[in-house]
Coordinates of C-alpha atoms in Angstrom, one line a residue:
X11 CA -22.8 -22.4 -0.8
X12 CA -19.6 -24.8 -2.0
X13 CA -17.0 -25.3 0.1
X14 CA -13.7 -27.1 -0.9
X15 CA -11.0 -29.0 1.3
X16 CA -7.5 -29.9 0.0
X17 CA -6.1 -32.9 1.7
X18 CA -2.5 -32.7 2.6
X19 CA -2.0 -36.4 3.4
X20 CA -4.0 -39.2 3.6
X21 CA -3.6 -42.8 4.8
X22 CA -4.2 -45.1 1.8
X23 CA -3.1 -45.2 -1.7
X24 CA -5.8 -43.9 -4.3
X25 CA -5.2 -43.0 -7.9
X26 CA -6.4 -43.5 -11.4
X27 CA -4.2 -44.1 -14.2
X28 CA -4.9 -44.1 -18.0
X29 CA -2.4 -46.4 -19.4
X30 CA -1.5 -47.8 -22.7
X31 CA -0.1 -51.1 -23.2
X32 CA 1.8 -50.9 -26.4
X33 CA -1.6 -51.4 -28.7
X34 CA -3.1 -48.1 -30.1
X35 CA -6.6 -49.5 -28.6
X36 CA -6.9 -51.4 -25.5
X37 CA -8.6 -52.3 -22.2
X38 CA -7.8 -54.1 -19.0
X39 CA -10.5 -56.9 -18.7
X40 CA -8.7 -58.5 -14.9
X41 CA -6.1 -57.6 -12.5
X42 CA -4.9 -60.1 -9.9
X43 CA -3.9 -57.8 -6.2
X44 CA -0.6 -58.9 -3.9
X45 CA 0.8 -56.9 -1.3
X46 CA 3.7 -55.8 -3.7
X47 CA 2.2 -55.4 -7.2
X48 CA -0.8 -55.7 -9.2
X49 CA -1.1 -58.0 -12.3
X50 CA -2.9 -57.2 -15.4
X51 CA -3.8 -58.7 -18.4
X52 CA -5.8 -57.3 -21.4
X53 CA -6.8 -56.7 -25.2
X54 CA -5.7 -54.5 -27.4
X55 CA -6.0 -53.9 -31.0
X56 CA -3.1 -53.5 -33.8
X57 CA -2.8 -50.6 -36.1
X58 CA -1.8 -52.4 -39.5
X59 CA -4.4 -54.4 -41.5
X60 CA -6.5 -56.4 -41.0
X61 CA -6.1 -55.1 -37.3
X62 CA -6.0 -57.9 -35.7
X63 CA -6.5 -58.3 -31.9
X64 CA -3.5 -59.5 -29.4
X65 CA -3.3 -59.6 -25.7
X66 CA -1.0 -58.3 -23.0
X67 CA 0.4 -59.7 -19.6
X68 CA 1.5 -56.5 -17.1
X69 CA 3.0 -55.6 -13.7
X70 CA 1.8 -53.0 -12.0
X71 CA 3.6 -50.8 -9.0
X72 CA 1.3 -50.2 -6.2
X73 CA 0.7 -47.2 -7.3
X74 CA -0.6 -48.2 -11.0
X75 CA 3.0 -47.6 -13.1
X76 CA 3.8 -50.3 -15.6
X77 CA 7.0 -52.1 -13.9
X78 CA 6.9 -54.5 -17.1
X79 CA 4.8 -55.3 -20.2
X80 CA 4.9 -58.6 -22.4
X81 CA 2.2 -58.7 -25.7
X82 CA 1.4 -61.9 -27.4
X83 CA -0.1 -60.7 -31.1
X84 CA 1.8 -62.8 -33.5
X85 CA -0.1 -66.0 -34.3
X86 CA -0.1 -66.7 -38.4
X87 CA -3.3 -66.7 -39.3
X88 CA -5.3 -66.0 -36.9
X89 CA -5.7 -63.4 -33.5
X90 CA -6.0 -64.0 -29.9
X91 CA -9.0 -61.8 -27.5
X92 CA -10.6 -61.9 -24.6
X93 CA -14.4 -60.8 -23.5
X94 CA -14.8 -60.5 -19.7
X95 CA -12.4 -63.4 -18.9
X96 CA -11.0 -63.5 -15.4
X97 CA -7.6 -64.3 -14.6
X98 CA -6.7 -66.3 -11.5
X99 CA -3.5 -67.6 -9.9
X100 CA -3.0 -71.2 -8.7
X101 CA 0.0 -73.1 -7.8
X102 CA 2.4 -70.7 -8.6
X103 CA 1.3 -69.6 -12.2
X104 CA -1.5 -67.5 -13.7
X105 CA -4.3 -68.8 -16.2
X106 CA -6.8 -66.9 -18.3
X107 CA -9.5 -68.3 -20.8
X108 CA -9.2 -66.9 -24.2
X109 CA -10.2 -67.6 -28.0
X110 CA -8.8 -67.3 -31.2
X111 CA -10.1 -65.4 -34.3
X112 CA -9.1 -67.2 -37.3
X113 CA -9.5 -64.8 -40.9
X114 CA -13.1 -66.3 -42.0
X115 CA -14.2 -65.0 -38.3
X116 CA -14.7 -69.1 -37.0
X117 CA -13.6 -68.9 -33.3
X118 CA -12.0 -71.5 -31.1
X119 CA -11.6 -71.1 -27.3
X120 CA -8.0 -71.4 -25.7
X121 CA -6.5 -71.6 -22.1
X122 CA -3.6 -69.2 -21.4
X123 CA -0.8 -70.6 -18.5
X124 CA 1.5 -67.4 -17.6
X125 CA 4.3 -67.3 -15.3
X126 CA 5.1 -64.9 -13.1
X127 CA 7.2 -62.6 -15.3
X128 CA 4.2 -63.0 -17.9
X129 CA 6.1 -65.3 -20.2
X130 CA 3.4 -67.9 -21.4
X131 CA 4.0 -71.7 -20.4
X132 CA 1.4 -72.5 -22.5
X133 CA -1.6 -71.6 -24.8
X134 CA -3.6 -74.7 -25.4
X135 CA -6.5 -74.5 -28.1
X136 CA -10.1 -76.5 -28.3
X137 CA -11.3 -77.1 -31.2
X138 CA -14.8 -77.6 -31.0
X139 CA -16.8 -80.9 -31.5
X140 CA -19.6 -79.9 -33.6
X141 CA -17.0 -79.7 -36.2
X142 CA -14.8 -76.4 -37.7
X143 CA -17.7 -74.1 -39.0
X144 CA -18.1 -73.0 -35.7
X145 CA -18.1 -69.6 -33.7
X146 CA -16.8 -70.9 -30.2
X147 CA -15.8 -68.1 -27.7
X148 CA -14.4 -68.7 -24.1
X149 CA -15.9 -66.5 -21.7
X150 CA -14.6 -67.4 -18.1
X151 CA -12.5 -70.1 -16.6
X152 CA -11.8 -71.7 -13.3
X153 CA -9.6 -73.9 -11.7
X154 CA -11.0 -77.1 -9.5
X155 CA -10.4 -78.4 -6.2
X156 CA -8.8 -81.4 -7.8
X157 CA -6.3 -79.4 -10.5
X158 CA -8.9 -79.6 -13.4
X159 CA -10.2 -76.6 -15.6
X160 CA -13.3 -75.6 -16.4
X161 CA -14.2 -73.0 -19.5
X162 CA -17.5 -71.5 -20.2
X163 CA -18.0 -70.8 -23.7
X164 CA -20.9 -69.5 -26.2
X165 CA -21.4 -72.2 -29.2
X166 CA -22.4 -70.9 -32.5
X167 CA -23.2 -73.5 -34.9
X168 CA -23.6 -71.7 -38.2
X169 CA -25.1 -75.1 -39.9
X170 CA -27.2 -75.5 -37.7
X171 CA -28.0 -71.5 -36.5
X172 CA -27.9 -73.1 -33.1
X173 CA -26.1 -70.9 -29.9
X174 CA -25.7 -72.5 -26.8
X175 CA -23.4 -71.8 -23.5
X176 CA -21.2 -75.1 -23.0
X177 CA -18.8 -76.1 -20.6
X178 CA -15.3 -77.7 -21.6
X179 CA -13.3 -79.4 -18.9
X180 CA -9.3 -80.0 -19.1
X181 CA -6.6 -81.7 -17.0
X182 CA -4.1 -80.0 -15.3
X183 CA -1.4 -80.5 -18.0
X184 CA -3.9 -78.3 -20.4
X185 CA -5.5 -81.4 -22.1
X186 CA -9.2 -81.2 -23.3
X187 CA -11.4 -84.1 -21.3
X188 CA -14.7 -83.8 -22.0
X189 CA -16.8 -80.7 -23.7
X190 CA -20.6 -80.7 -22.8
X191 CA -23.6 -78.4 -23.5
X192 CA -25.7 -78.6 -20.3
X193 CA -29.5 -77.8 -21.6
X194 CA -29.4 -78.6 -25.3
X195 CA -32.7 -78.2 -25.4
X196 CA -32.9 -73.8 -25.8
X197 CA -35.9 -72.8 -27.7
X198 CA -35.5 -72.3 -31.4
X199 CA -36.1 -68.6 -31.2
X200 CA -33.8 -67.6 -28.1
X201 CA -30.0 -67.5 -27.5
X202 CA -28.7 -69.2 -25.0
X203 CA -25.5 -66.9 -23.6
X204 CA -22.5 -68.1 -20.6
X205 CA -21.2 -65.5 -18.5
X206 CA -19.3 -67.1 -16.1
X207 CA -18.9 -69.7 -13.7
X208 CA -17.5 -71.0 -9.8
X209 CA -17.0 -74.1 -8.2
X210 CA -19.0 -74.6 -5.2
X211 CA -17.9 -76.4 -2.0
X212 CA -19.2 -79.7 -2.5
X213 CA -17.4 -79.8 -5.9
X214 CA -20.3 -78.8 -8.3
X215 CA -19.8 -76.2 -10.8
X216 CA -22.2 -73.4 -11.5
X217 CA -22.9 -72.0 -14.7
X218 CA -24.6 -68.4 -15.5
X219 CA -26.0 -68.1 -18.2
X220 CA -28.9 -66.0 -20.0
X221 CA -31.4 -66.5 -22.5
X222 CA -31.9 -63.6 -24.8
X223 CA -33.7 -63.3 -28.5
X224 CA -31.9 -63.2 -32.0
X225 CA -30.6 -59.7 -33.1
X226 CA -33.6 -58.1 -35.1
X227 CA -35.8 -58.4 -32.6
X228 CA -37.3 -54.8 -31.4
X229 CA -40.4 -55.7 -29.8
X230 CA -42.0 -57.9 -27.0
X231 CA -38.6 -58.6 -25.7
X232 CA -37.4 -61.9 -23.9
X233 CA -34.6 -61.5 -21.5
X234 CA -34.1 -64.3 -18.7
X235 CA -30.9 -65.4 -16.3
X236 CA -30.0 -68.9 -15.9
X237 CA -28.3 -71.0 -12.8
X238 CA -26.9 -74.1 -14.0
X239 CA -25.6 -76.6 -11.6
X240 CA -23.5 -79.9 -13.2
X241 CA -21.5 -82.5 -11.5
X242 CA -17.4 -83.1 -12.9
X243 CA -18.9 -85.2 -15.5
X244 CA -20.8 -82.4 -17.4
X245 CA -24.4 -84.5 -16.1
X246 CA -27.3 -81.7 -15.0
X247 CA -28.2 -81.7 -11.4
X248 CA -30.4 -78.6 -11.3
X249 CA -31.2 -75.2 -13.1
X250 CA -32.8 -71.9 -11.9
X251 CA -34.6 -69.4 -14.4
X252 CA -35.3 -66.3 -13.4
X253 CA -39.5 -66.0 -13.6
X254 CA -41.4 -65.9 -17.2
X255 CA -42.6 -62.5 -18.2
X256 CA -39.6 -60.2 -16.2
X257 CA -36.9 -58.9 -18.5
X258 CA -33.2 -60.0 -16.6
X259 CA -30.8 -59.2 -18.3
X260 CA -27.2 -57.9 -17.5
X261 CA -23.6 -57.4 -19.6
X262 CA -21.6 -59.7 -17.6
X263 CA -23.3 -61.9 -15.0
X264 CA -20.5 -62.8 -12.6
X265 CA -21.2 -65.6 -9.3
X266 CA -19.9 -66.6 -6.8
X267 CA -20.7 -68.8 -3.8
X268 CA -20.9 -67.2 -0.6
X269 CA -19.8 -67.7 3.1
X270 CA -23.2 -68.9 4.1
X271 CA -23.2 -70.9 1.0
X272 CA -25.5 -69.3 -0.6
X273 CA -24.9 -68.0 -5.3
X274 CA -24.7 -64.4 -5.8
X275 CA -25.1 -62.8 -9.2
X276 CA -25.1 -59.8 -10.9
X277 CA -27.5 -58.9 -13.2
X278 CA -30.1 -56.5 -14.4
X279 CA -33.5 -56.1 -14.3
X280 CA -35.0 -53.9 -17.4
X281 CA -38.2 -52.3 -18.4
X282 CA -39.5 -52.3 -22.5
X283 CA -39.9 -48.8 -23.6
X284 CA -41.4 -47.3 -26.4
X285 CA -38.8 -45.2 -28.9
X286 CA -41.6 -43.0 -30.7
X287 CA -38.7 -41.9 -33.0
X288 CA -38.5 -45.2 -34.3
X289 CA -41.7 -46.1 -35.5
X290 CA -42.8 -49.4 -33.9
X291 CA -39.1 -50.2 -32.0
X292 CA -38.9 -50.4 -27.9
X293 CA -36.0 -50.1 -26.2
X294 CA -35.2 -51.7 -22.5
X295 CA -33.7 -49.5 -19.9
X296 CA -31.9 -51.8 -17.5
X297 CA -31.2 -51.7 -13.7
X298 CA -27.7 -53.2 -12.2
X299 CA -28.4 -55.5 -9.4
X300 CA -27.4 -58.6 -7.7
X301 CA -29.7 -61.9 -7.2
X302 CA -28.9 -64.3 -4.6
X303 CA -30.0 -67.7 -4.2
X304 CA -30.0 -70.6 -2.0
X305 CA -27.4 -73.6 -2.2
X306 CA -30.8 -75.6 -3.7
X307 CA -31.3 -72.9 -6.7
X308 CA -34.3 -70.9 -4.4
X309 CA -34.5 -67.7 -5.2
X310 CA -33.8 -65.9 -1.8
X311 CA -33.7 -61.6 -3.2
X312 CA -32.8 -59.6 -6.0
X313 CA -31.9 -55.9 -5.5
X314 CA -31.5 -53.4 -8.0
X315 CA -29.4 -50.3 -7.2
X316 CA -29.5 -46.6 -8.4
X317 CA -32.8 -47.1 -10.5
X318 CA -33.7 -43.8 -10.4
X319 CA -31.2 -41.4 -11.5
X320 CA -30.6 -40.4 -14.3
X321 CA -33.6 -41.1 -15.9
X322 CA -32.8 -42.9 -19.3
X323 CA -30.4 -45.3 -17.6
X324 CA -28.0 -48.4 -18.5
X325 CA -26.4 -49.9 -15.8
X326 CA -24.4 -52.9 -15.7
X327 CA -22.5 -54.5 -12.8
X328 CA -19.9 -56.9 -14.3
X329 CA -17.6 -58.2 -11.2
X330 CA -19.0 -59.2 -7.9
X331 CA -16.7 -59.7 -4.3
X332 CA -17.4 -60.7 -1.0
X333 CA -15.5 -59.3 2.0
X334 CA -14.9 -61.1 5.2
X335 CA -17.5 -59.1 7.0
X336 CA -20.0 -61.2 4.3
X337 CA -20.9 -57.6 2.4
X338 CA -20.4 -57.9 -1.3
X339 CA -18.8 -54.9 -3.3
X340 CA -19.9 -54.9 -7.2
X341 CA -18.1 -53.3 -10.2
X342 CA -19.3 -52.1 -13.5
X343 CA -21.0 -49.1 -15.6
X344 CA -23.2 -46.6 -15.3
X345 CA -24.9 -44.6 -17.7
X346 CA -25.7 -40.6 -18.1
X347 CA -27.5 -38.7 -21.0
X348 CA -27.7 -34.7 -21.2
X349 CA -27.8 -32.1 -23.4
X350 CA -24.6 -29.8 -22.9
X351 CA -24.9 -26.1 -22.7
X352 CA -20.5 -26.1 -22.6
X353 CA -17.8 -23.4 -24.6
X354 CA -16.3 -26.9 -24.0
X355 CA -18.6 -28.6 -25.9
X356 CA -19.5 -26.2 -29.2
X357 CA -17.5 -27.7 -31.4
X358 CA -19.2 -30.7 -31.7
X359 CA -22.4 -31.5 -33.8
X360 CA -24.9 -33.1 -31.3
X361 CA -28.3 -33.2 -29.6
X362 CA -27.3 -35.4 -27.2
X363 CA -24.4 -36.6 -25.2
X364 CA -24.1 -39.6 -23.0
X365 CA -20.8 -41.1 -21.0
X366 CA -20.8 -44.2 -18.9
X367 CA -19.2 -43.6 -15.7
X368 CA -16.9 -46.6 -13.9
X369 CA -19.3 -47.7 -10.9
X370 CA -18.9 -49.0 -7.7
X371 CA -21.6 -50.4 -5.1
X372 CA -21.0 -52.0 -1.8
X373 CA -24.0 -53.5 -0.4
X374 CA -24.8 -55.5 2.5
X375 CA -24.9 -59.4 2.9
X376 CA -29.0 -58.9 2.8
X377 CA -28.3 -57.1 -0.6
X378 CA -29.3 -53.4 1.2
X379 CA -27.3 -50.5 -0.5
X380 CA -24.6 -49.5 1.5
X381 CA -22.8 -47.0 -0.9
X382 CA -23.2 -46.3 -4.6
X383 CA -19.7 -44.5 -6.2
X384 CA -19.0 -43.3 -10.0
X385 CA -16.0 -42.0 -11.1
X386 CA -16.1 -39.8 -14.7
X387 CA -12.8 -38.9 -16.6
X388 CA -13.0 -36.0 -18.6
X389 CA -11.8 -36.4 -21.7
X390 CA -14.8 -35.5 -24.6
X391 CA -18.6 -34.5 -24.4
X392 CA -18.7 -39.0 -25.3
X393 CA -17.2 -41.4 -23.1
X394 CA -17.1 -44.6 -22.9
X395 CA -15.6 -46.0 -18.9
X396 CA -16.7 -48.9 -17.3
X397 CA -15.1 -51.6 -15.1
X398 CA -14.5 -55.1 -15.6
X399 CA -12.9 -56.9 -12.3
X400 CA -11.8 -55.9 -8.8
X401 CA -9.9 -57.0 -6.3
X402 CA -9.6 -56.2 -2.4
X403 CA -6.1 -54.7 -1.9
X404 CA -3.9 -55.3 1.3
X405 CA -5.3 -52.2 3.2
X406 CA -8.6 -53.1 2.7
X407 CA -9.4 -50.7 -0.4
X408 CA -10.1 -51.3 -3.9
X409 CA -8.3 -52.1 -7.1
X410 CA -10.4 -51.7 -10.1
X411 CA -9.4 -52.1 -14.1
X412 CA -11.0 -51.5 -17.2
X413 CA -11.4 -48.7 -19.9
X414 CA -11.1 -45.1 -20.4
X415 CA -12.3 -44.2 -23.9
X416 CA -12.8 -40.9 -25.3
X417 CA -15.2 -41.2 -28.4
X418 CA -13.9 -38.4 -30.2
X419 CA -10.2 -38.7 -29.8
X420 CA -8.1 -37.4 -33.0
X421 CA -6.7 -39.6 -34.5
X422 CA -9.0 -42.2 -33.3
X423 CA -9.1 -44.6 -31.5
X424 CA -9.5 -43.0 -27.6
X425 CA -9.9 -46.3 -25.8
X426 CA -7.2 -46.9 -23.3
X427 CA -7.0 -49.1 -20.5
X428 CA -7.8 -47.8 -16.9
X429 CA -6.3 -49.2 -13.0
X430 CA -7.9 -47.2 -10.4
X431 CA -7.4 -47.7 -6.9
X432 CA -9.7 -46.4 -4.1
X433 CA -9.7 -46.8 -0.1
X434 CA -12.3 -49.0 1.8
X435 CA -15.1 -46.8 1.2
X436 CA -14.6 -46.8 -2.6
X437 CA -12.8 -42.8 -2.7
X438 CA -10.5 -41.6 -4.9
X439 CA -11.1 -38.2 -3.3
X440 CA -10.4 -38.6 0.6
X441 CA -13.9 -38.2 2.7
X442 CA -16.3 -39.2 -0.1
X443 CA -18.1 -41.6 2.4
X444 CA -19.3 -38.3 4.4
X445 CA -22.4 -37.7 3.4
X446 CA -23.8 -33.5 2.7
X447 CA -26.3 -33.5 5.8
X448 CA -23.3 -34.9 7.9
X449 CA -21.3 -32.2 6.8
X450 CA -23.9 -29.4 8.1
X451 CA -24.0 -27.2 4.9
X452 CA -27.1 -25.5 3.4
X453 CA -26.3 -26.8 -0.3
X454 CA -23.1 -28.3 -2.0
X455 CA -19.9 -29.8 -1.3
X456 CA -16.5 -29.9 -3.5
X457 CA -13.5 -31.3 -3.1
X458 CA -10.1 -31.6 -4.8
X459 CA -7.4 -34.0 -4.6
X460 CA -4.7 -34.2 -5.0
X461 CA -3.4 -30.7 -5.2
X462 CA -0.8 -30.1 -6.2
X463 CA -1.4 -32.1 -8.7
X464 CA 0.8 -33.7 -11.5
X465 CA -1.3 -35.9 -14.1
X466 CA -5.0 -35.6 -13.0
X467 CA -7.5 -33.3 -10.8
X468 CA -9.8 -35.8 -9.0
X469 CA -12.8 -33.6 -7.8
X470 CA -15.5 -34.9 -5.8
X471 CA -19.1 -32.9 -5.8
X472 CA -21.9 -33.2 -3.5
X473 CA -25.5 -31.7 -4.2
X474 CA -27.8 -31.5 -1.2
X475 CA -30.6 -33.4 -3.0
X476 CA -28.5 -35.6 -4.9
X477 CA -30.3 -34.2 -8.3
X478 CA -29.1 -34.1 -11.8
X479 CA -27.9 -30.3 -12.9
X480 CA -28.0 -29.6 -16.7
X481 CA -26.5 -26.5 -16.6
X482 CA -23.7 -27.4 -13.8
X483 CA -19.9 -26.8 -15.3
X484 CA -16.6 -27.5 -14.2
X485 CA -13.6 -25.1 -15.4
X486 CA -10.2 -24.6 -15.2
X487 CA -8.3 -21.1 -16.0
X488 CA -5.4 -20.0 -15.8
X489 CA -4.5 -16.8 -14.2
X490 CA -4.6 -14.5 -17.1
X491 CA -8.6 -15.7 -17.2
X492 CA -8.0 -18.4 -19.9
X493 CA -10.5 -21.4 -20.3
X494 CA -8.4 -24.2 -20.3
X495 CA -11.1 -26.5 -20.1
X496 CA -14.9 -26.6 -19.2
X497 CA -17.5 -29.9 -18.8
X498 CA -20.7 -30.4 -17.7
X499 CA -20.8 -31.7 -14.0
X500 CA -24.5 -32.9 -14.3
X501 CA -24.1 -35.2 -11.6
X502 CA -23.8 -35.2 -8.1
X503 CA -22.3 -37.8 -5.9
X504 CA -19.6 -38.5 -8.8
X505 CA -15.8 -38.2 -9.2
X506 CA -14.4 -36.4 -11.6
X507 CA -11.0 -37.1 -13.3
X508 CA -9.4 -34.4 -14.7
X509 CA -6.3 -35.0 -16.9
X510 CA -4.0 -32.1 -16.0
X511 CA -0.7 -33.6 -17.2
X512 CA -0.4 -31.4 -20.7
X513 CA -0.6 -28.0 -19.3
X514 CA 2.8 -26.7 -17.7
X515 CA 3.6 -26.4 -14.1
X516 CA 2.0 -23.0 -12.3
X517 CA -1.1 -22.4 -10.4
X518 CA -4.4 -22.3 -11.9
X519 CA -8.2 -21.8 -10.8
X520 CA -11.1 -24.5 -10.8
X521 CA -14.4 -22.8 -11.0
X522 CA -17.7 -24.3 -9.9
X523 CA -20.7 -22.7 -12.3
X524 CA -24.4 -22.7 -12.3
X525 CA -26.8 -21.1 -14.1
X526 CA -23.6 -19.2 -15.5
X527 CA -22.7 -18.1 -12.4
X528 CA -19.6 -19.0 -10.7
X529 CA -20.6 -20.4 -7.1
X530 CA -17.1 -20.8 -6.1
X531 CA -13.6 -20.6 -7.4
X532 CA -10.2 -22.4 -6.0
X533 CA -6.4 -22.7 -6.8
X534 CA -5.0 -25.1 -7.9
X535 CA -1.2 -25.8 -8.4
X536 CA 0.0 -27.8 -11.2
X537 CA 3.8 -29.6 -10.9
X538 CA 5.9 -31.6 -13.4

């Protein structure tokens, strides 16, 4: 038994909007929430050689359409990129962390100052100090209690061979005072990675970091997180690493510092594998979760969520918030692999598919899972969607920004950016929270919003037991019995985003299959 609910109205705003920026390939990496707009900024990639990389600076309605779009791409000789860097507003004005790519690849972190409109005020370079043959990429920045900056950056020295996270702190005009690199002493055979960084109350920075081995390494695998805690001189006053022998590892470890003044993380624990495909290489699958610790550097618990399904798994949280009730709300990506048994799916050549999904966990303030959310968009048998910041909005939901990219768009490239926008309990779809045994039915649950719809069919499905479903499809007909479309919905729990907006205004019919049988069918009406 399925039963689907179409929602007439509903209280919040929720939507998810594919956008493009101006660049043929881009992605979101931050948006900054206000009552009246949302701010984005991203990067995006040019489509005249050598391709370089530019950046973009938009405003967003509350409802996720572009008000306004400024790109900065034109810088002779060399191109301008972000990784995972945040932007924040202070004083009136919006910074981001940044680095250049000059044409022989060496790399020099920058600090962006935007105004409101997005016009930049300034972008201020830092050479490093190891000299110019150096790979130097900013990965985060802050501003101080006192009006100073702080960058985290990864050091490359290619004399040398040594990588190291470092720290570079700058006035509030955007001059460089002092760049340091807090534990010089890494061991010869390991990387030593930033992520990001916060200020704490008492005026110390925190650093997270993560020790990881060379590329080329396939075997016996070192992965380890890193809590680094300086003074405003750059001087060491304490480090955590997580224990020897457990593989931590993570895409984007995030902190913050929390109302009981405690460091929260996110991370991933990981388990070595053995690829018998491969001869004598291993493989990690890794766990999303969040570590806290004390105000001292104590380890106090580490969590990981959704460890069990699916079974070959990579799940990142990259973007960690605290709400005022204390519970935390994490953002990142979460990975599925099947085999497809699709009409959709026939004309491509592959064994195996895989997607990451954009995933969302709220968790209590002891690190217990409150509610795990993924959200899919249907574009191609491979996709590639993950998050990379959020922000609590006015009505207490959630703003979300990162990529959409569909692996085999024609022409290439598929990856656009993505803004999503959910209510408190992390729904696209209205009533998401419920869960099936609250409902009272014997088996599935699916739901359709909104509808009509004009640009995208989010549909929401519940299975009893929560299990993966191989054979599971989604369709859409139209009334003469036309496939339109058809996926595999081999999860449950999951959101699926439908884009609806090229077919012409009519009604229409979503199926729900299963073992090639159609469980249930409903309409669907489409409007321009």
């Amino acid at each position: 038994m399925i039963v689907f609910v179409v929602n007439i109205s509903v209280a919040q705003t929720r939507f998810n909007n594919r956008v493009n920026f101006g660049f043929p390939a881009q992605y979101i990496t931050s948006v900054v929430a206000t009552d009246s707009c949302y701010y984005v900024t991203g990067t995006g990639v040019l489509s005249v050689s050598p391709y370089k990389e530019g950046i973009f600076f938009a405003i967003m309605d509350l409802f996720g359409e572009v008000n306004s779009i400024k790109t900065y791409d034109s810088f002779p000789g060399k191109s301008i990129e972000y990784a995972n860097n945040k932007m924040f507003f202070s004083k009136g004005y919006f910074y981001c962390s940044a680095y250049f790519i000059y044409s022989d690849q060496i790399r020099k972190p920058a600090l962006i100052k935007f105004n409101t409109n997005g016009d930049t005020v300034f972008i201020r370079e830092y050479p490093s100090e190891l000299g110019y043959e150096t790979w130097h990429n900013a990965l985060d920045g802050i501003r101080s209690q006192d009006g100073n900056f702080y960058l985290t950056c990864n050091i490359f020295n290619q004399t040398t061979q040594n990588y190291n996270a470092d720290i570079i702190k700058i006035d509030s005009t955007g001059k460089q005072i002092w760049s340091r690199i807090p534990l010089p002493n890494v061991p010869d055979n390991l990387l030593h990675l930033a992520s990001s960084l916060v200020e704490l109350n008492d005026g110390s920075i925190i650093l997270s970091t993560k020790l990881i081995q060379f590329a080329g390494v396939h075997s016996n695998f070192v992965r380890r997180n890193q809590i680094i805690k300086i003074d405003t001189g750059g001087n060491l006053l304490n480090y955590w690493t997580s224990p020897v022998g457990e593989l931590w590892v993570g895409d984007h470890n995030d902190i913050l510092q929390t109302q009981d003044g405690g460091i929260v993380f996110t991370m991933a624990r990981a388990t070595e594998e053995f690829d018998d495909s491969l001869a004598s290489w291993h493989y990690l699958n890794r766990y999303g979760g969040i570590c806290k610790l004390s105000n001292d550097l104590s380890e106090q618990w580490m969590v990981t969520y959704d460890d069990k399904n699916p079974y070959e798994m990579n799940h990142y949280l990259n973007r960690v918030i605290e709400l005022d009730d204390g519970s935390l709300v994490a953002a990142g990506k979460h990975f599925e692999s099947y085999q497809p048994d699709s009409v959709y799916l026939e004309d491509y050549e592959l064994w195996d598919y895989w997607n990451y999904n954009g995933w969302l966990v709220k968790f209590s303030a002891e690190g217990d899972s409150i509610w795990s959310r993924q959200y899919h968009y249907v574009i191609s048998p491979m996709d590639e969607h993950f998050i990379t910041d959020i922000e609590e909005t006015e009505d207490g939901g959630f703003i979300m920004c990162g990529q959409a990219g569909d692996m085999f768009h024609k022409p290439p490239p598929g990856q656009q950016g993505w803004l999503l926008k959910t209510d408190e309990y992390g729904c696209i779809v209205p009533g998401c929270q419920v869960s099936v045994e609250e409902r009272e039915i014997e088996d599935n649950y699916l739901n359709i919003y909104p509808n009509p719809a004009k640009d995208y069919l989010n549909i929401f499905l519940q299975r009893k037991n929560n299990d993966p479903v191989k054979d599971a499809k989604g369709r859409l007909i139209d009334l003469n019995g036309n496939i339109l479309i058809e996926f595999s919905m081999l999860q449950s729990d999951l959101t699926y985003i439908l884009p609806v907006d090229i077919y012409p205004s009519g009604m229409y019919i979503f199926q729900y299959i299963h073992h090639n049988e159609i469980i249930s069918s409903q309409k669907v009406l489409i409007v321009k």
